[in-house]
């Protein structure tokens, strides 16, 4: 948590009393929420399982899941920037549990929905069969209250019930989410690598907050990443929200390339 001015930050863990953090101008404070996770049971509404952080003046909040080599980091989006409609872009599931160096590690994409208001109705149209048997391209609805959390995952989830996992075939990208009141949406992949379904062995937990469609735009600049080992460059995935969207890429020489015309909303690539 970082503050540009002197102020008191209020942090309220799930089902606990508020704690206060006193920050001076430019101060940064690290707060540990303890060892619990929101993905423990897929597709079950978990009541008040969030950490609520409030302040009188603006602040920034950066999060980290895990405290070892495969931890993932994110910048939290403030509730004021949450929206009603989202299309998901994520990484497909991987092999599953049979990583020789990491027994017990699963490669599972997840989508986590957080409600800020009571009586929030959410309609979800997944692009893959989910861990609890919701069929692809078939909408279903849930109801959330303030602080409630709901996580969607694929058949590769170890908590799948009554369905055989189907590694390397399920992708939640293109999943459509619509809510009657603003929600926050987080995507994650439990064991992400450049080639989850090939020879990739090492992987990292990847996590990021998604902006709602109302905050999307038509131009993005992708900075180059730091080369590492056998990396071949950036891998960019995108999803469209409007029918017949044409995507162009301008490379570092200034040349323009037509990537394609996407004829339906929610088309991932």
C-alpha positions as a printed NumPy array, in Angstrom:
array([[  0.   ,   0.   ,   0.   ],
       [  1.504,   3.332,  -1.041],
       [  0.265,   6.79 ,  -0.097],
       [  1.271,  10.14 ,  -1.615],
       [  0.094,  12.001,   1.508],
       [ -0.02 ,  11.486,   5.248],
       [ -3.104,   9.489,   6.158],
       [ -4.555,   6.497,   7.992],
       [ -5.359,   3.371,   5.954],
       [ -8.089,   1.046,   7.199],
       [ -7.621,  -2.659,   6.412],
       [-10.415,  -5.095,   7.253],
       [ -9.606,  -8.79 ,   6.596],
       [-12.37 , -11.26 ,   5.85 ],
       [-14.689, -11.594,   8.861],
       [-12.34 ,  -9.666,  11.13 ],
       [-12.066,  -6.236,  12.724],
       [-10.389,  -3.306,  11.041],
       [ -6.67 ,  -2.606,  11.41 ],
       [ -5.166,   0.838,  10.917],
       [ -1.93 ,   1.629,   9.098],
       [ -0.406,   5.067,   9.624],
       [  1.484,   6.357,   6.592],
       [  3.446,   9.511,   5.957],
       [  3.718,  11.162,   2.55 ],
       [  5.375,   8.739,   0.127],
       [  5.365,   5.881,   2.615],
       [  4.838,   2.245,   1.635],
       [  3.462,  -0.403,   3.975],
       [  3.337,  -4.183,   3.498],
       [  0.325,  -5.96 ,   4.955],
       [ -0.009,  -9.76 ,   5.024],
       [ -3.529, -11.177,   4.854],
       [ -2.404, -14.587,   6.062],
       [ -2.444, -17.969,   4.37 ],
       [ -5.814, -18.503,   2.786],
       [ -6.991, -18.605,  -0.785],
       [-10.149, -17.683,  -2.645],
       [ -9.912, -20.537,  -5.156],
       [-10.277, -23.319,  -2.578],
       [-13.686, -24.443,  -3.83 ],
       [-14.661, -23.574,  -7.42 ],
       [-18.099, -22.238,  -8.331],
       [-19.345, -21.754,  -4.788],
       [-20.308, -18.32 ,  -3.43 ],
       [-17.924, -17.641,  -0.548],
       [-19.415, -15.111,   1.838],
       [-17.352, -12.043,   2.778],
       [-13.978, -13.511,   1.777],
       [-12.265, -10.266,   0.794],
       [ -9.838,  -7.836,   2.384],
       [-11.407,  -4.367,   2.421],
       [ -8.939,  -1.458,   2.188],
       [-10.136,   2.142,   2.481],
       [ -8.523,   5.558,   2.838],
       [ -9.502,   9.223,   2.953],
       [ -7.105,  10.181,   0.138],
       [ -6.035,   8.252,  -3.   ],
       [ -3.602,   5.35 ,  -2.584],
       [ -2.21 ,   2.497,  -4.665],
       [ -2.505,  -1.18 ,  -3.734],
       [ -0.269,  -3.906,  -5.125],
       [ -0.901,  -7.539,  -4.231],
       [  1.05 , -10.764,  -4.242],
       [ -0.292, -14.297,  -4.094],
       [  2.218, -16.678,  -2.553],
       [  5.588, -16.149,  -0.929],
       [  7.854, -18.444,  -2.923],
       [  9.266, -18.843,  -6.419],
       [  5.914, -19.221,  -8.165],
       [  4.139, -16.251,  -6.6  ],
       [  2.184, -13.837,  -8.791],
       [  1.708, -10.078,  -8.406],
       [ -0.986,  -7.622,  -9.468],
       [ -2.056,  -3.997,  -9.164],
       [ -5.528,  -3.838,  -7.628],
       [ -8.169,  -1.786,  -9.436],
       [-10.155,   0.539,  -7.146],
       [-13.864,  -0.13 ,  -6.732],
       [-14.617,   3.143,  -8.53 ],
       [-13.192,   1.639, -11.75 ],
       [-15.184,  -1.616, -11.576],
       [-17.871,  -2.15 , -14.189],
       [-20.85 ,  -4.204, -15.275],
       [-19.578,  -6.11 , -18.313],
       [-16.404,  -8.117, -18.951],
       [-14.907, -10.449, -21.532],
       [-12.247, -12.768, -20.152],
       [ -8.772, -13.228, -21.601],
       [ -6.653, -15.877, -19.9  ],
       [ -4.226, -18.748, -20.54 ],
       [ -5.584, -22.224, -21.342],
       [ -5.127, -25.092, -18.921],
       [ -2.004, -27.252, -19.064],
       [ -1.013, -30.865, -18.474],
       [ -2.393, -31.038, -14.971],
       [ -0.69 , -32.774, -12.114],
       [  1.998, -34.76 , -13.933],
       [  4.867, -32.278, -13.815],
       [  7.877, -34.392, -12.721],
       [  9.582, -31.558, -10.855],
       [  6.363, -30.281,  -9.27 ],
       [  4.183, -33.206,  -8.127],
       [  0.822, -31.975,  -6.926],
       [  0.917, -28.792,  -9.026],
       [ -2.032, -28.252, -11.354],
       [ -2.225, -25.95 , -14.36 ],
       [ -5.659, -24.37 , -14.002],
       [ -7.06 , -21.081, -15.376],
       [ -9.451, -19.303, -13.015],
       [-11.764, -16.294, -13.06 ],
       [-12.623, -14.676,  -9.727],
       [-15.582, -12.306,  -9.326],
       [-15.891,  -9.942,  -6.354],
       [-19.058,  -8.034,  -5.478],
       [-19.099,  -4.56 ,  -3.94 ],
       [-22.867,  -4.254,  -3.433],
       [-25.655,  -6.369,  -1.985],
       [-28.087,  -7.931,  -4.428],
       [-25.685,  -8.173,  -7.373],
       [-26.991, -10.536, -10.062],
       [-24.237, -11.919, -12.307],
       [-24.77 , -13.792, -15.576],
       [-21.821, -15.861, -16.834],
       [-21.462, -17.456, -20.274],
       [-18.319, -19.631, -20.101],
       [-16.295, -20.504, -23.196],
       [-15.258, -23.865, -21.732],
       [-16.918, -26.522, -19.609],
       [-16.367, -25.531, -15.997],
       [-15.207, -27.57 , -13.013],
       [-18.769, -27.939, -11.739],
       [-20.25 , -28.902, -15.094],
       [-21.554, -25.653, -16.566],
       [-21.47 , -26.179, -20.325],
       [-19.565, -23.948, -22.722],
       [-21.624, -21.177, -24.382],
       [-24.519, -21.779, -21.968],
       [-25.318, -18.888, -19.625],
       [-25.972, -19.345, -15.922],
       [-26.578, -16.84 , -13.116],
       [-25.456, -16.315,  -9.515],
       [-26.344, -13.795,  -6.824],
       [-23.694, -11.995,  -4.754],
       [-23.709,  -9.59 ,  -1.828],
       [-21.047,  -7.095,  -0.804],
       [-17.754,  -8.87 ,  -0.121],
       [-18.806, -12.158,  -1.699],
       [-16.37 , -14.047,  -3.945],
       [-17.084, -16.522,  -6.748],
       [-14.399, -18.41 ,  -8.683],
       [-14.787, -20.121, -12.039],
       [-12.328, -22.789, -13.225],
       [-11.993, -25.59 , -15.786],
       [-12.129, -29.382, -15.692],
       [ -8.419, -29.415, -14.856],
       [ -9.214, -28.103, -11.368],
       [ -8.338, -30.767,  -8.731],
       [-11.666, -29.922,  -7.066],
       [-13.626, -31.009, -10.156],
       [-16.592, -33.125,  -9.071],
       [-17.795, -36.064, -11.119],
       [-16.133, -34.999, -14.372],
       [-12.947, -36.347, -15.928],
       [-10.284, -33.662, -16.369],
       [ -9.401, -32.893, -19.972],
       [ -5.905, -31.328, -19.881],
       [ -4.681, -28.981, -22.587],
       [ -8.119, -28.424, -24.089],
       [ -9.992, -25.871, -21.96 ],
       [ -9.716, -22.085, -22.301],
       [-11.929, -19.57 , -20.473],
       [-10.907, -16.731, -22.827],
       [-13.976, -15.151, -24.395],
       [-16.16 , -15.905, -21.352],
       [-18.782, -13.153, -21.039],
       [-19.744, -11.754, -17.627],
       [-22.544,  -9.247, -17.042],
       [-23.609,  -7.887, -13.645],
       [-26.43 ,  -5.637, -12.495],
       [-24.027,  -3.757, -10.195],
       [-20.253,  -3.125, -10.497],
       [-17.995,  -6.109,  -9.877],
       [-14.255,  -6.722,  -9.778],
       [-12.798,  -9.492, -11.937],
       [ -9.439, -11.236, -11.481],
       [ -7.954, -13.798, -13.861],
       [ -5.231, -16.267, -12.887],
       [ -3.349, -19.344, -14.068],
       [ -1.934, -21.623, -11.384],
       [  1.023, -22.922, -13.434],
       [  1.627, -20.69 , -16.436],
       [  4.494, -21.302, -18.827],
       [  5.26 , -20.373, -22.437],
       [  4.129, -23.825, -23.521],
       [  1.8  , -25.326, -20.916],
       [  0.888, -28.275, -23.114],
       [  4.285, -29.005, -24.621],
       [  7.617, -29.624, -22.973],
       [  7.219, -26.743, -20.537],
       [  8.072, -27.88 , -17.021],
       [  8.751, -24.741, -15.002],
       [  5.864, -22.349, -14.537],
       [  4.654, -19.418, -12.489],
       [  1.404, -18.379, -10.887],
       [  0.085, -15.577, -13.106],
       [ -2.622, -13.181, -11.904],
       [ -4.105,  -9.872, -13.059],
       [ -7.137,  -7.65 , -12.572],
       [ -9.236,  -7.093, -15.697],
       [-10.778,  -3.742, -16.631],
       [-14.448,  -3.725, -17.654],
       [-15.404,  -3.159, -21.292],
       [-16.293,   0.46 , -20.47 ],
       [-12.558,   1.09 , -19.867],
       [-11.324,  -0.551, -23.078],
       [ -9.837,   1.413, -25.956],
       [ -8.629,   0.98 , -29.566],
       [ -4.848,   1.477, -29.235],
       [ -2.293,  -0.169, -26.934],
       [  1.496,   0.04 , -26.733],
       [  3.327,  -3.147, -25.709],
       [  6.806,  -2.478, -24.246],
       [  9.493,  -5.106, -24.838],
       [ 10.194,  -7.436, -21.936],
       [ 13.617,  -8.36 , -20.6  ],
       [ 14.951, -11.387, -22.556],
       [ 15.361, -14.542, -20.473],
       [ 16.823, -17.892, -21.499],
       [ 15.109, -19.002, -24.721],
       [ 12.312, -16.443, -24.76 ],
       [ 11.325, -15.446, -28.275],
       [  9.533, -12.219, -27.387],
       [  6.2  , -11.057, -26.042],
       [  3.108, -13.213, -26.203],
       [ -0.006, -11.041, -26.454],
       [ -3.575, -12.307, -26.178],
       [ -6.564, -10.105, -26.878],
       [-10.332, -10.418, -26.925],
       [-12.871,  -8.333, -28.831],
       [-16.1  ,  -6.864, -27.486],
       [-17.722,  -5.537, -30.682],
       [-18.813,  -7.426, -33.774],
       [-16.593,  -7.204, -36.882],
       [-13.543,  -5.772, -35.104],
       [-10.431,  -5.386, -37.279],
       [ -7.083,  -5.733, -35.478],
       [ -3.816,  -4.247, -36.784],
       [ -0.277,  -4.536, -35.453],
       [  2.395,  -1.895, -36.036],
       [  5.833,  -3.429, -35.484],
       [  8.994,  -1.718, -34.227],
       [  9.92 ,  -0.712, -37.784],
       [  6.648,   1.137, -38.297],
       [  5.202,  -1.469, -40.666],
       [  1.498,  -2.219, -40.245],
       [  0.143,  -5.788, -40.331],
       [ -3.463,  -6.956, -40.514],
       [ -3.983,  -9.571, -37.804],
       [ -7.574, -10.355, -38.691],
       [-11.225,  -9.371, -38.692],
       [-13.124, -10.87 , -35.772],
       [-16.737, -11.407, -36.688],
       [-18.205, -11.943, -33.223],
       [-17.824, -10.496, -29.749],
       [-15.728, -12.43 , -27.274],
       [-13.374, -13.761, -29.902],
       [ -9.981, -14.489, -28.256],
       [ -6.602, -14.708, -30.014]])
